[in-house]
PDB file of C-alpha atoms in Angstrom:
ATOM      1  CA  MET A   1      26.351   2.915  10.145  1.00  0.00           C
ATOM      2  CA  ASN A   2      24.741   1.600   6.956  1.00  0.00           C
ATOM      3  CA  ALA A   3      23.578  -1.531   8.763  1.00  0.00           C
ATOM      4  CA  TRP A   4      21.711   0.536  11.374  1.00  0.00           C
ATOM      5  CA  LEU A   5      19.992   2.621   8.723  1.00  0.00           C
ATOM      6  CA  LEU A   6      19.057  -0.507   6.816  1.00  0.00           C
ATOM      7  CA  ALA A   7      17.707  -2.113   9.990  1.00  0.00           C
ATOM      8  CA  LEU A   8      15.640   1.012  10.663  1.00  0.00           C
ATOM      9  CA  ALA A   9      14.293   0.925   7.092  1.00  0.00           C
ATOM     10  CA  ILE A  10      13.386  -2.752   7.494  1.00  0.00           C
ATOM     11  CA  GLY A  11      11.556  -2.000  10.739  1.00  0.00           C
ATOM     12  CA  LEU A  12       9.660   0.941   9.259  1.00  0.00           C
ATOM     13  CA  CYS A  13       8.677  -0.974   6.119  1.00  0.00           C
ATOM     14  CA  GLY A  14       7.641  -4.011   8.145  1.00  0.00           C
ATOM     15  CA  GLY A  15       5.605  -1.963  10.608  1.00  0.00           C
ATOM     16  CA  ALA A  16       3.879   0.011   7.872  1.00  0.00           C
ATOM     17  CA  ALA A  17       3.196  -3.235   5.995  1.00  0.00           C
ATOM     18  CA  VAL A  18       1.513  -4.848   8.998  1.00  0.00           C
ATOM     19  CA  TRP A  19      -0.529  -1.702   9.636  1.00  0.00           C
ATOM     20  CA  LEU A  20      -1.698  -1.581   6.012  1.00  0.00           C
ATOM     21  CA  ILE A  21      -2.396  -5.321   5.762  1.00  0.00           C
ATOM     22  CA  LEU A  22      -4.673  -5.089   8.810  1.00  0.00           C
ATOM     23  CA  ALA A  23      -6.679  -2.252   7.199  1.00  0.00           C
ATOM     24  CA  ARG A  24     -10.210  -2.828   5.973  1.00  0.00           C
ATOM     25  CA  ASP A  25      -9.635  -1.394   2.508  1.00  0.00           C
ATOM     26  CA  LEU A  26      -8.568  -3.791  -0.241  1.00  0.00           C
ATOM     27  CA  LEU A  27      -6.193  -1.345  -1.918  1.00  0.00           C
ATOM     28  CA  ARG A  28      -4.372  -0.734   1.376  1.00  0.00           C
ATOM     29  CA  VAL A  29      -3.951  -4.484   1.830  1.00  0.00           C
ATOM     30  CA  VAL A  30      -2.339  -4.775  -1.614  1.00  0.00           C
ATOM     31  CA  VAL A  31       0.012  -1.857  -0.862  1.00  0.00           C
ATOM     32  CA  GLY A  32       0.793  -3.458   2.515  1.00  0.00           C
ATOM     33  CA  LEU A  33       1.735  -6.717   0.815  1.00  0.00           C
ATOM     34  CA  ALA A  34       4.040  -4.796  -1.519  1.00  0.00           C
ATOM     35  CA  LEU A  35       5.687  -3.110   1.484  1.00  0.00           C
ATOM     36  CA  ALA A  36       6.065  -6.478   3.212  1.00  0.00           C
ATOM     37  CA  GLY A  37       7.896  -7.753   0.132  1.00  0.00           C
ATOM     38  CA  THR A  38      10.146  -4.706   0.243  1.00  0.00           C
ATOM     39  CA  ALA A  39      10.947  -5.330   3.918  1.00  0.00           C
ATOM     40  CA  VAL A  40      11.842  -8.953   3.169  1.00  0.00           C
ATOM     41  CA  ASN A  41      14.000  -7.876   0.220  1.00  0.00           C
ATOM     42  CA  LEU A  42      15.874  -5.406   2.429  1.00  0.00           C
ATOM     43  CA  PHE A  43      16.374  -8.115   5.055  1.00  0.00           C
ATOM     44  CA  VAL A  44      17.838 -10.535   2.491  1.00  0.00           C
ATOM     45  CA  LEU A  45      20.027  -7.762   1.095  1.00  0.00           C
ATOM     46  CA  MET A  46      21.309  -7.003   4.590  1.00  0.00           C
ATOM     47  CA  ALA A  47      22.454 -10.622   4.876  1.00  0.00           C
ATOM     48  CA  GLY A  48      24.949  -9.995   2.064  1.00  0.00           C
ATOM     49  CA  ARG A  49      27.384  -7.875   4.126  1.00  0.00           C
ATOM     50  CA  VAL A  50      26.331  -4.425   2.948  1.00  0.00           C
ATOM     51  CA  ASP A  51      29.026  -2.677   5.006  1.00  0.00           C
ATOM     52  CA  SER A  52      31.752  -4.232   2.909  1.00  0.00           C
ATOM     53  CA  GLY A  53      33.472  -1.941   0.437  1.00  0.00           C
ATOM     54  CA  VAL A  54      35.196  -4.796  -1.395  1.00  0.00           C
ATOM     55  CA  PRO A  55      33.408  -5.752  -4.627  1.00  0.00           C
ATOM     56  CA  ALA A  56      32.569  -9.373  -5.357  1.00  0.00           C
ATOM     57  CA  ILE A  57      34.996  -9.659  -8.278  1.00  0.00           C
ATOM     58  CA  LEU A  58      37.725 -12.282  -8.514  1.00  0.00           C
ATOM     59  CA  ALA A  59      41.144 -11.533  -9.964  1.00  0.00           C
ATOM     60  CA  ASP A  60      42.601 -13.919 -12.542  1.00  0.00           C
ATOM     61  CA  ALA A  61      44.845 -15.696 -10.014  1.00  0.00           C
ATOM     62  CA  ASP A  62      42.188 -15.988  -7.259  1.00  0.00           C
ATOM     63  CA  THR A  63      39.872 -18.953  -6.886  1.00  0.00           C
ATOM     64  CA  VAL A  64      38.063 -17.942  -3.706  1.00  0.00           C
ATOM     65  CA  LEU A  65      36.118 -14.779  -2.935  1.00  0.00           C
ATOM     66  CA  ALA A  66      37.752 -12.513  -0.341  1.00  0.00           C
ATOM     67  CA  ALA A  67      36.346 -12.857   3.198  1.00  0.00           C
ATOM     68  CA  ALA A  68      35.449  -9.162   3.366  1.00  0.00           C
ATOM     69  CA  ALA A  69      33.795  -9.046  -0.072  1.00  0.00           C
ATOM     70  CA  ALA A  70      30.094  -8.458  -0.489  1.00  0.00           C
ATOM     71  CA  ASN A  71      28.101 -11.606  -1.113  1.00  0.00           C
ATOM     72  CA  PRO A  72      26.584 -11.534  -4.637  1.00  0.00           C
ATOM     73  CA  LEU A  73      23.997 -14.269  -3.999  1.00  0.00           C
ATOM     74  CA  PRO A  74      21.595 -12.159  -1.853  1.00  0.00           C
ATOM     75  CA  GLN A  75      21.869  -9.369  -4.401  1.00  0.00           C
ATOM     76  CA  ALA A  76      20.815 -11.735  -7.198  1.00  0.00           C
ATOM     77  CA  LEU A  77      17.991 -13.133  -5.069  1.00  0.00           C
ATOM     78  CA  VAL A  78      16.685  -9.654  -4.266  1.00  0.00           C
ATOM     79  CA  LEU A  79      16.813  -8.636  -7.916  1.00  0.00           C
ATOM     80  CA  THR A  80      14.725 -11.679  -8.823  1.00  0.00           C
ATOM     81  CA  ALA A  81      12.334 -11.049  -5.919  1.00  0.00           C
ATOM     82  CA  ILE A  82      11.788  -7.448  -7.032  1.00  0.00           C
ATOM     83  CA  VAL A  83      10.634  -8.620 -10.470  1.00  0.00           C
ATOM     84  CA  ILE A  84       8.378 -11.309  -9.007  1.00  0.00           C
ATOM     85  CA  GLY A  85       6.984  -8.870  -6.427  1.00  0.00           C
ATOM     86  CA  PHE A  86       6.161  -6.325  -9.122  1.00  0.00           C
ATOM     87  CA  ALA A  87       4.275  -8.970 -11.097  1.00  0.00           C
ATOM     88  CA  PHE A  88       2.432 -10.049  -7.934  1.00  0.00           C
ATOM     89  CA  VAL A  89       1.355  -6.488  -7.120  1.00  0.00           C
ATOM     90  CA  CYS A  90       0.124  -5.924 -10.680  1.00  0.00           C
ATOM     91  CA  PHE A  91      -1.860  -9.177 -10.564  1.00  0.00           C
ATOM     92  CA  ALA A  92      -3.289  -8.357  -7.122  1.00  0.00           C
ATOM     93  CA  LEU A  93      -4.385  -4.897  -8.276  1.00  0.00           C
ATOM     94  CA  VAL A  94      -6.120  -6.276 -11.372  1.00  0.00           C
ATOM     95  CA  LEU A  95      -7.759  -9.038  -9.346  1.00  0.00           C
ATOM     96  CA  SER A  96      -8.984  -6.630  -6.660  1.00  0.00           C
ATOM     97  CA  MET A  97     -10.382  -4.229  -9.255  1.00  0.00           C
ATOM     98  CA  ALA A  98     -12.214  -7.124 -10.935  1.00  0.00           C
ATOM     99  CA  LEU A  99     -13.649  -8.243  -7.593  1.00  0.00           C
ATOM    100  CA  LEU A 100     -14.790  -4.746  -6.698  1.00  0.00           C
ATOM    101  CA  ALA A 101     -16.367  -4.261 -10.121  1.00  0.00           C
ATOM    102  CA  LYS A 102     -18.500  -7.387  -9.681  1.00  0.00           C
ATOM    103  CA  ARG A 103     -19.796  -6.394  -6.244  1.00  0.00           C
ATOM    104  CA  PRO A 104     -21.036  -2.847  -5.833  1.00  0.00           C
ATOM    105  CA  GLU A 105     -20.968  -3.306  -2.044  1.00  0.00           C
ATOM    106  CA  GLY A 106     -17.284  -4.197  -2.117  1.00  0.00           C
ATOM    107  CA  ASP A 107     -16.396  -1.824   0.688  1.00  0.00           C
ATOM    108  CA  VAL A 108     -16.661  -3.152   4.227  1.00  0.00           C
ATOM    109  CA  ASP A 109     -17.884   0.200   5.544  1.00  0.00           C
ATOM    110  CA  ARG A 110     -21.022  -0.079   3.426  1.00  0.00           C
ATOM    111  CA  LEU A 111     -21.737  -3.447   5.009  1.00  0.00           C
ATOM    112  CA  ALA A 112     -21.223  -1.968   8.475  1.00  0.00           C
ATOM    113  CA  ASP A 113     -23.682   0.834   7.667  1.00  0.00           C
ATOM    114  CA  ALA A 114     -26.313  -1.780   6.780  1.00  0.00           C
ATOM    115  CA  GLU A 115     -26.146  -3.260  10.295  1.00  0.00           C
ATOM    116  CA  PRO A 116     -28.945  -2.284  12.662  1.00  0.00           C
ATOM    117  CA  GLY A 117     -28.144   0.501  15.081  1.00  0.00           C
ATOM    118  CA  ALA A 118     -28.375   0.484  18.844  1.00  0.00           C
ATOM    119  CA  GLY A 119     -31.768   0.304  20.509  1.00  0.00           C
ATOM    120  CA  PRO A 120     -32.985   2.548  23.330  1.00  0.00           C
ATOM    121  CA  ASP A 121     -31.255   0.365  25.916  1.00  0.00           C
ATOM    122  CA  GLY A 122     -27.883   0.630  24.133  1.00  0.00           C
ATOM    123  CA  LYS A 123     -27.930  -2.970  22.932  1.00  0.00           C
ATOM    124  CA  PRO A 124     -28.032  -3.769  19.214  1.00  0.00           C
ATOM    125  CA  ARG A 125     -31.514  -4.068  17.802  1.00  0.00           C
ATOM    126  CA  PRO A 126     -32.447  -7.578  16.583  1.00  0.00           C
ATOM    127  CA  PHE A 127     -33.077  -8.175  12.906  1.00  0.00           C
ATOM    128  CA  ASP A 128     -36.666  -8.404  11.726  1.00  0.00           C
ATOM    129  CA  ALA A 129     -37.771 -11.715  10.274  1.00  0.00           C
ATOM    130  CA  GLU A 130     -39.303  -9.918   7.277  1.00  0.00           C
ATOM    131  CA  ARG A 131     -36.116  -7.954   6.688  1.00  0.00           C
ATOM    132  CA  ARG A 132     -33.994 -11.100   6.434  1.00  0.00           C
ATOM    133  CA  ALA A 133     -36.246 -12.849   3.951  1.00  0.00           C
TER     134      ALA A 133
END
């Protein structure tokens, strides 16, 4: 049952990440990248046999991990990826704020509003030569 819920969470995070990455707003793209990292982390965690109730601890006499035990390697990889992903999101937020501070027309919608509207025939009006120069 846990595997199905985890698969559903991976699908929802991945779908939301793609939807946000394809947005036209820079902040949504950064949040989408963070969600994509979360989906990948959940996928790697799912590879470590999450349904197993046996901990990954060896007794003194054992030399091999039990076959039904949870795999500790994906858990360690996900823990490392969470820290790296947090640093990446912080850097991306600072970088995007610096880029938007340099350009006052940083929003794509403002650029779309500057485009010429439709003419009387429904086709886009051509640019004026004086307007371009």
